[in-house]
mmCIF file of C-alpha atoms and ligand atoms in Angstrom:
data_model
loop_
_atom_site.group_PDB
_atom_site.id
_atom_site.type_symbol
_atom_site.label_atom_id
_atom_site.label_comp_id
_atom_site.label_asym_id
_atom_site.label_seq_id
_atom_site.Cartn_x
_atom_site.Cartn_y
_atom_site.Cartn_z
ATOM 1 C CA MET H 1 120.461 100.059 105.230
ATOM 2 C CA GLY H 2 119.566 99.850 101.517
ATOM 3 C CA TYR H 3 116.452 101.478 100.077
ATOM 4 C CA LYS H 4 114.664 98.146 99.821
ATOM 5 C CA ASP H 5 114.859 97.478 103.564
ATOM 6 C CA GLN H 6 113.290 100.853 104.310
ATOM 7 C CA ILE H 7 110.202 100.211 102.163
ATOM 8 C CA ASP H 8 106.957 99.648 104.055
ATOM 9 C CA LEU H 9 105.618 96.565 102.269
ATOM 10 C CA SER H 10 102.119 97.178 103.628
ATOM 11 C CA LYS H 11 102.005 100.499 101.767
ATOM 12 C CA LEU H 12 103.341 99.423 98.411
ATOM 13 C CA PRO H 13 101.726 100.967 95.351
ATOM 14 C CA LYS H 14 99.799 98.272 93.494
ATOM 15 C CA HIS H 15 100.677 99.703 90.111
ATOM 16 C CA ILE H 16 103.785 101.576 88.986
ATOM 17 C CA ALA H 17 104.038 103.060 85.507
ATOM 18 C CA VAL H 18 107.385 104.026 84.003
ATOM 19 C CA ILE H 19 108.399 106.296 81.140
ATOM 20 C CA MET H 20 111.777 104.837 80.166
ATOM 21 C CA ASP H 21 113.542 107.791 78.613
ATOM 22 C CA GLY H 22 117.118 108.702 77.741
ATOM 23 C CA ASN H 23 118.444 105.682 75.839
ATOM 24 C CA GLY H 24 119.508 107.809 72.877
ATOM 25 C CA ARG H 25 121.286 110.442 74.980
ATOM 26 C CA TRP H 26 122.999 107.755 77.052
ATOM 27 C CA ALA H 27 124.458 106.231 73.888
ATOM 28 C CA LYS H 28 125.376 109.604 72.405
ATOM 29 C CA ASP H 29 127.249 110.545 75.610
ATOM 30 C CA LYS H 30 129.359 107.449 75.010
ATOM 31 C CA GLY H 31 129.881 108.226 71.336
ATOM 32 C CA LYS H 32 127.767 105.229 70.308
ATOM 33 C CA MET H 33 124.752 104.705 68.052
ATOM 34 C CA ARG H 34 121.297 105.238 69.592
ATOM 35 C CA ILE H 35 120.458 101.538 69.298
ATOM 36 C CA PHE H 36 123.295 100.774 71.704
ATOM 37 C CA GLY H 37 121.309 102.769 74.260
ATOM 38 C CA HIS H 38 118.179 100.723 73.596
ATOM 39 C CA HIS H 39 120.150 97.493 74.028
ATOM 40 C CA SER H 40 121.456 98.755 77.357
ATOM 41 C CA GLY H 41 117.930 99.834 78.243
ATOM 42 C CA VAL H 42 116.873 96.203 78.086
ATOM 43 C CA LEU H 43 119.298 95.436 80.946
ATOM 44 C CA SER H 44 117.525 98.099 83.010
ATOM 45 C CA VAL H 45 114.154 96.567 82.131
ATOM 46 C CA ARG H 46 115.374 93.169 83.326
ATOM 47 C CA ASP H 47 116.750 94.560 86.586
ATOM 48 C CA VAL H 48 113.681 96.689 87.338
ATOM 49 C CA VAL H 49 111.334 93.755 86.640
ATOM 50 C CA GLU H 50 113.438 91.688 89.031
ATOM 51 C CA GLY H 51 113.121 94.448 91.642
ATOM 52 C CA ALA H 52 109.354 94.569 91.161
ATOM 53 C CA VAL H 53 109.171 90.783 91.586
ATOM 54 C CA ASP H 54 111.368 90.964 94.730
ATOM 55 C CA LEU H 55 108.829 93.345 96.264
ATOM 56 C CA ASP H 56 105.847 91.325 95.097
ATOM 57 C CA LEU H 57 104.510 94.323 93.208
ATOM 58 C CA LYS H 58 101.274 93.558 91.356
ATOM 59 C CA TYR H 59 101.459 95.756 88.229
ATOM 60 C CA LEU H 60 104.355 97.336 86.349
ATOM 61 C CA THR H 61 103.635 99.163 83.089
ATOM 62 C CA LEU H 62 106.517 100.239 80.863
ATOM 63 C CA TYR H 63 106.250 102.827 78.097
ATOM 64 C CA THR H 64 108.215 100.855 75.542
ATOM 65 C CA PHE H 65 107.234 102.432 72.220
ATOM 66 C CA SER H 66 104.816 105.286 71.640
ATOM 67 C CA LEU H 67 102.589 105.708 68.628
ATOM 68 C CA GLU H 68 104.632 108.832 67.866
ATOM 69 C CA ASN H 69 107.850 106.757 67.919
ATOM 70 C CA TRP H 70 106.850 105.306 64.527
ATOM 71 C CA ASN H 71 108.017 108.660 63.109
ATOM 72 C CA ARG H 72 111.634 108.003 64.108
ATOM 73 C CA PRO H 73 114.203 107.134 61.404
ATOM 74 C CA LYS H 74 113.222 103.845 59.802
ATOM 75 C CA LEU H 75 116.492 102.172 60.774
ATOM 76 C CA GLU H 76 116.020 102.954 64.460
ATOM 77 C CA VAL H 77 112.403 101.748 64.402
ATOM 78 C CA MET H 78 113.453 98.486 62.741
ATOM 79 C CA ALA H 79 116.271 97.975 65.214
ATOM 80 C CA ILE H 80 113.923 98.552 68.189
ATOM 81 C CA MET H 81 111.410 96.055 66.746
ATOM 82 C CA GLU H 82 114.137 93.455 66.285
ATOM 83 C CA LEU H 83 115.352 94.108 69.811
ATOM 84 C CA MET H 84 111.827 93.623 71.039
ATOM 85 C CA VAL H 85 111.467 90.294 69.234
ATOM 86 C CA SER H 86 114.742 88.917 70.562
ATOM 87 C CA THR H 87 114.197 90.264 74.096
ATOM 88 C CA ILE H 88 110.670 88.912 74.444
ATOM 89 C CA HIS H 89 111.796 85.566 73.060
ATOM 90 C CA LYS H 90 114.737 85.355 75.481
ATOM 91 C CA GLU H 91 112.752 86.526 78.501
ATOM 92 C CA ILE H 92 109.917 83.981 78.362
ATOM 93 C CA ALA H 93 111.824 81.415 80.441
ATOM 94 C CA ASN H 94 112.637 84.084 83.005
ATOM 95 C CA PHE H 95 109.006 85.216 83.151
ATOM 96 C CA MET H 96 107.944 81.633 83.783
ATOM 97 C CA LYS H 97 110.552 81.229 86.518
ATOM 98 C CA LYS H 98 109.495 84.465 88.195
ATOM 99 C CA ASN H 99 105.752 83.934 87.705
ATOM 100 C CA VAL H 100 105.456 87.109 85.581
ATOM 101 C CA LYS H 101 102.417 87.554 83.373
ATOM 102 C CA LEU H 102 103.142 89.543 80.226
ATOM 103 C CA ASN H 103 100.568 91.940 78.844
ATOM 104 C CA ALA H 104 100.562 94.660 76.189
ATOM 105 C CA ILE H 105 98.522 97.779 75.489
ATOM 106 C CA GLY H 106 98.461 99.996 72.416
ATOM 107 C CA ASP H 107 97.713 99.795 68.715
ATOM 108 C CA LEU H 108 99.369 96.396 68.490
ATOM 109 C CA ASP H 109 98.128 95.702 64.972
ATOM 110 C CA LEU H 110 100.688 98.249 63.728
ATOM 111 C CA LEU H 111 103.580 96.080 64.934
ATOM 112 C CA PRO H 112 105.503 94.071 62.330
ATOM 113 C CA LYS H 113 104.040 90.561 62.119
ATOM 114 C CA LYS H 114 107.113 88.894 63.628
ATOM 115 C CA CYS H 115 107.029 91.211 66.620
ATOM 116 C CA TYR H 116 103.264 90.843 67.044
ATOM 117 C CA ASP H 117 103.493 87.041 66.873
ATOM 118 C CA GLU H 118 106.372 86.868 69.365
ATOM 119 C CA LEU H 119 104.475 89.135 71.731
ATOM 120 C CA MET H 120 101.244 87.141 71.472
ATOM 121 C CA ASN H 121 103.152 83.913 72.001
ATOM 122 C CA ALA H 122 104.772 85.278 75.179
ATOM 123 C CA ILE H 123 101.450 86.667 76.429
ATOM 124 C CA ASP H 124 99.845 83.309 75.784
ATOM 125 C CA GLN H 125 102.615 81.296 77.439
ATOM 126 C CA THR H 126 102.653 83.464 80.564
ATOM 127 C CA SER H 127 98.873 83.866 80.819
ATOM 128 C CA GLY H 128 98.601 81.402 83.702
ATOM 129 C CA ASN H 129 101.202 83.175 85.845
ATOM 130 C CA THR H 130 99.859 84.830 88.971
ATOM 131 C CA GLY H 131 102.675 87.166 90.049
ATOM 132 C CA LEU H 132 103.642 90.522 88.591
ATOM 133 C CA VAL H 133 101.596 91.695 85.599
ATOM 134 C CA LEU H 134 104.169 93.299 83.321
ATOM 135 C CA THR H 135 102.470 95.472 80.733
ATOM 136 C CA LEU H 136 104.356 96.833 77.747
ATOM 137 C CA ALA H 137 102.805 99.967 76.279
ATOM 138 C CA LEU H 138 103.628 99.439 72.631
ATOM 139 C CA SER H 139 102.603 101.592 69.704
ATOM 140 C CA TYR H 140 100.725 103.346 72.488
ATOM 141 C CA SER H 141 98.993 106.716 72.570
ATOM 142 C CA SER H 142 96.775 107.662 75.471
ATOM 143 C CA ARG H 143 94.669 110.029 73.354
ATOM 144 C CA ARG H 144 94.101 107.175 70.883
ATOM 145 C CA GLU H 145 93.150 104.886 73.749
ATOM 146 C CA ILE H 146 90.624 107.447 75.017
ATOM 147 C CA LEU H 147 89.175 107.930 71.518
ATOM 148 C CA HIS H 148 88.956 104.169 71.142
ATOM 149 C CA ALA H 149 86.991 103.991 74.430
ATOM 150 C CA VAL H 150 84.689 106.835 73.350
ATOM 151 C CA LYS H 151 83.943 105.073 70.057
ATOM 152 C CA ASN H 152 83.247 101.770 71.834
ATOM 153 C CA ILE H 153 80.854 103.443 74.233
ATOM 154 C CA ALA H 154 79.134 105.425 71.454
ATOM 155 C CA ARG H 155 78.639 102.183 69.521
ATOM 156 C CA LYS H 156 77.019 100.523 72.539
ATOM 157 C CA VAL H 157 74.675 103.502 72.932
ATOM 158 C CA GLN H 158 73.855 103.414 69.212
ATOM 159 C CA GLU H 159 73.043 99.719 69.420
ATOM 160 C CA GLY H 160 70.771 100.336 72.398
ATOM 161 C CA LYS H 161 73.020 98.315 74.757
ATOM 162 C CA LEU H 162 73.883 101.262 77.009
ATOM 163 C CA ASN H 163 71.996 104.339 78.252
ATOM 164 C CA VAL H 164 73.825 107.656 78.103
ATOM 165 C CA GLU H 165 72.862 108.250 81.768
ATOM 166 C CA ASP H 166 74.656 105.051 82.763
ATOM 167 C CA ILE H 167 78.043 106.198 81.418
ATOM 168 C CA ASN H 168 80.261 106.747 84.443
ATOM 169 C CA GLU H 169 83.957 106.443 85.305
ATOM 170 C CA GLU H 170 83.676 102.699 85.785
ATOM 171 C CA VAL H 171 82.056 102.188 82.362
ATOM 172 C CA PHE H 172 84.707 104.397 80.790
ATOM 173 C CA GLU H 173 87.565 102.503 82.445
ATOM 174 C CA ASP H 174 86.078 99.230 81.243
ATOM 175 C CA ASN H 175 86.616 100.474 77.700
ATOM 176 C CA LEU H 176 90.273 101.431 78.112
ATOM 177 C CA PHE H 177 93.123 99.079 77.190
ATOM 178 C CA THR H 178 93.910 98.915 80.919
ATOM 179 C CA LYS H 179 90.528 97.383 81.737
ATOM 180 C CA GLY H 180 90.694 95.380 84.955
ATOM 181 C CA MET H 181 93.935 96.990 86.126
ATOM 182 C CA PRO H 182 94.100 99.405 89.061
ATOM 183 C CA ASN H 183 95.222 102.914 88.140
ATOM 184 C CA PRO H 184 98.931 103.590 88.767
ATOM 185 C CA GLU H 185 99.652 105.262 92.097
ATOM 186 C CA LEU H 186 103.198 106.115 91.031
ATOM 187 C CA LEU H 187 104.554 107.292 87.689
ATOM 188 C CA ILE H 188 108.318 107.392 87.207
ATOM 189 C CA ARG H 189 110.029 109.220 84.349
ATOM 190 C CA THR H 190 113.755 109.047 83.778
ATOM 191 C CA SER H 191 116.158 111.379 81.944
ATOM 192 C CA GLY H 192 115.272 114.704 83.530
ATOM 193 C CA GLU H 193 112.323 115.479 81.268
ATOM 194 C CA PHE H 194 109.169 116.776 82.978
ATOM 195 C CA ARG H 195 106.529 115.558 80.568
ATOM 196 C CA ILE H 196 103.820 112.911 80.434
ATOM 197 C CA SER H 197 104.160 112.347 76.666
ATOM 198 C CA ASN H 198 100.678 111.027 75.985
ATOM 199 C CA TYR H 199 100.992 108.215 78.555
ATOM 200 C CA LEU H 200 98.041 106.856 80.555
ATOM 201 C CA LEU H 201 96.429 110.309 80.757
ATOM 202 C CA TRP H 202 93.147 109.091 82.259
ATOM 203 C CA GLN H 203 94.774 106.508 84.525
ATOM 204 C CA ILE H 204 97.311 108.819 86.218
ATOM 205 C CA ALA H 205 94.726 111.377 87.399
ATOM 206 C CA TYR H 206 95.819 110.815 91.018
ATOM 207 C CA ALA H 207 99.247 109.243 90.530
ATOM 208 C CA GLU H 208 102.267 110.619 92.331
ATOM 209 C CA LEU H 209 104.830 111.786 89.785
ATOM 210 C CA TYR H 210 108.511 110.996 90.282
ATOM 211 C CA PHE H 211 111.138 112.457 87.988
ATOM 212 C CA THR H 212 114.791 111.491 88.034
ATOM 213 C CA SER H 213 117.658 112.863 85.967
ATOM 214 C CA LYS H 214 119.091 109.353 85.548
ATOM 215 C CA LEU H 215 118.996 108.130 81.964
ATOM 216 C CA TRP H 216 117.072 104.876 81.529
ATOM 217 C CA PRO H 217 120.135 102.630 80.879
ATOM 218 C CA ASP H 218 121.534 103.785 84.250
ATOM 219 C CA PHE H 219 118.287 103.072 86.107
ATOM 220 C CA ARG H 220 118.354 99.948 88.281
ATOM 221 C CA LYS H 221 116.146 98.267 90.865
ATOM 222 C CA GLU H 222 117.787 100.383 93.615
ATOM 223 C CA ASP H 223 116.426 103.447 91.790
ATOM 224 C CA LEU H 224 112.988 101.849 91.701
ATOM 225 C CA PHE H 225 113.197 101.253 95.449
ATOM 226 C CA GLU H 226 114.292 104.855 95.999
ATOM 227 C CA ALA H 227 111.270 106.095 94.005
ATOM 228 C CA ILE H 228 108.924 103.897 96.055
ATOM 229 C CA LEU H 229 110.412 105.252 99.282
ATOM 230 C CA ASP H 230 109.874 108.791 98.044
ATOM 231 C CA TYR H 231 106.270 107.875 97.186
ATOM 232 C CA GLN H 232 105.725 106.462 100.666
ATOM 233 C CA LYS H 233 106.792 109.755 102.250
ATOM 234 C CA ARG H 234 104.126 111.693 100.383
ATOM 235 C CA GLU H 235 100.680 112.482 101.704
ATOM 236 C CA ARG H 236 98.003 111.505 99.195
ATOM 237 C CA ARG H 237 94.984 113.690 99.884
ATOM 238 C CA PHE H 238 92.726 113.060 96.865
ATOM 239 C CA GLY H 239 91.324 116.580 97.191
ATOM 240 C CA MET H 240 90.707 116.294 100.947
ATOM 241 C CA THR H 241 92.485 118.130 103.744
ATOM 242 C CA SER H 242 95.520 116.790 105.581
ATOM 243 C CA GLU H 243 93.416 116.394 108.763
ATOM 244 C CA GLN H 244 90.824 114.317 106.959
ATOM 245 C CA VAL H 245 93.402 111.968 105.527
ATOM 246 C CA ASN H 246 95.110 111.459 108.860
HETATM 247 C C1 FPP G 301 113.301 106.147 75.063
HETATM 248 O O1 FPP G 301 114.597 106.645 74.933
HETATM 249 C C2 FPP G 301 113.259 104.724 74.767
HETATM 250 C C3 FPP G 301 112.554 104.119 73.767
HETATM 251 C C4 FPP G 301 111.694 104.860 72.825
HETATM 252 C C5 FPP G 301 112.612 102.686 73.543
HETATM 253 C C6 FPP G 301 112.549 101.908 74.808
HETATM 254 C C7 FPP G 301 112.823 100.508 74.532
HETATM 255 C C8 FPP G 301 113.580 99.723 75.300
HETATM 256 C C9 FPP G 301 114.235 100.109 76.562
HETATM 257 C C10 FPP G 301 113.723 98.335 74.882
HETATM 258 C C11 FPP G 301 112.841 97.569 75.788
HETATM 259 C C12 FPP G 301 112.440 96.321 75.205
HETATM 260 C C13 FPP G 301 111.531 95.530 75.817
HETATM 261 C C14 FPP G 301 111.179 94.241 75.215
HETATM 262 C C15 FPP G 301 110.834 95.896 77.062
HETATM 263 P P1 FPP G 301 114.893 107.654 73.767
HETATM 264 O O2 FPP G 301 115.322 106.898 72.570
HETATM 265 O O3 FPP G 301 113.705 108.534 73.545
HETATM 266 O O4 FPP G 301 116.089 108.476 74.365
HETATM 267 P P2 FPP G 301 116.427 110.007 74.104
HETATM 268 O O5 FPP G 301 115.285 110.808 74.671
HETATM 269 O O6 FPP G 301 117.704 110.200 74.851
HETATM 270 O O7 FPP G 301 116.580 110.187 72.630
#
């Protein structure tokens, strides 16, 4: 029996977040340029999205480009941006067929115009889809996102629209880029690194963390299913005792 058949569909996480890591090392292992790894990483993205759709998962959020990634060699950054433009353009038809709604979080105004426009066009075209919400974290930094929320809230207080006493977790979450989305219950990171890398720091407070040594271009939907199965075997206590939860 494959991993998929063992998954309890009634206990699926609503939201899975993924740190796609290891493209560069994957390419280097093969004696190729790093960008070759990113191109192969797109095949993994396609397969994993298909797996998420097969399961009727509600939210999948992929760490596609961090704010810190802008510091990479200019050539690599440009190549990733071009890859993004062509991938998003090519995938629209597939998103429509699979009822996938595209979304993006991050400092999107830093993206090159062509990339920004392509992204907005795809978000617009898929906005009526009701299946999987596929969020690309692009030019994303969780600390920036939190600062952005703090500034928004401070502004509302300053303008007399919000009382300090009324600031609670719900108000805070309403000011994050992920507003309206449930927090991820499962965070997957590939490539054998045990770090969070400034990703969804507020949102993953209670997420189960799953690390695999597989490099992202080797990660496929079967690996996603395996991670979900692992998640389903865990006991989520949220600070309570095992007896209370059961
Ligand atoms: C991390 O591997 C990967 C990235 C920074 C880029 C991820 C981008 C893609 C997979 C393209 C996806 C495109 C779309 C439209 C979703 P790394 O370069 O940090 O690898 P390394 O740690 O081995 O150097």
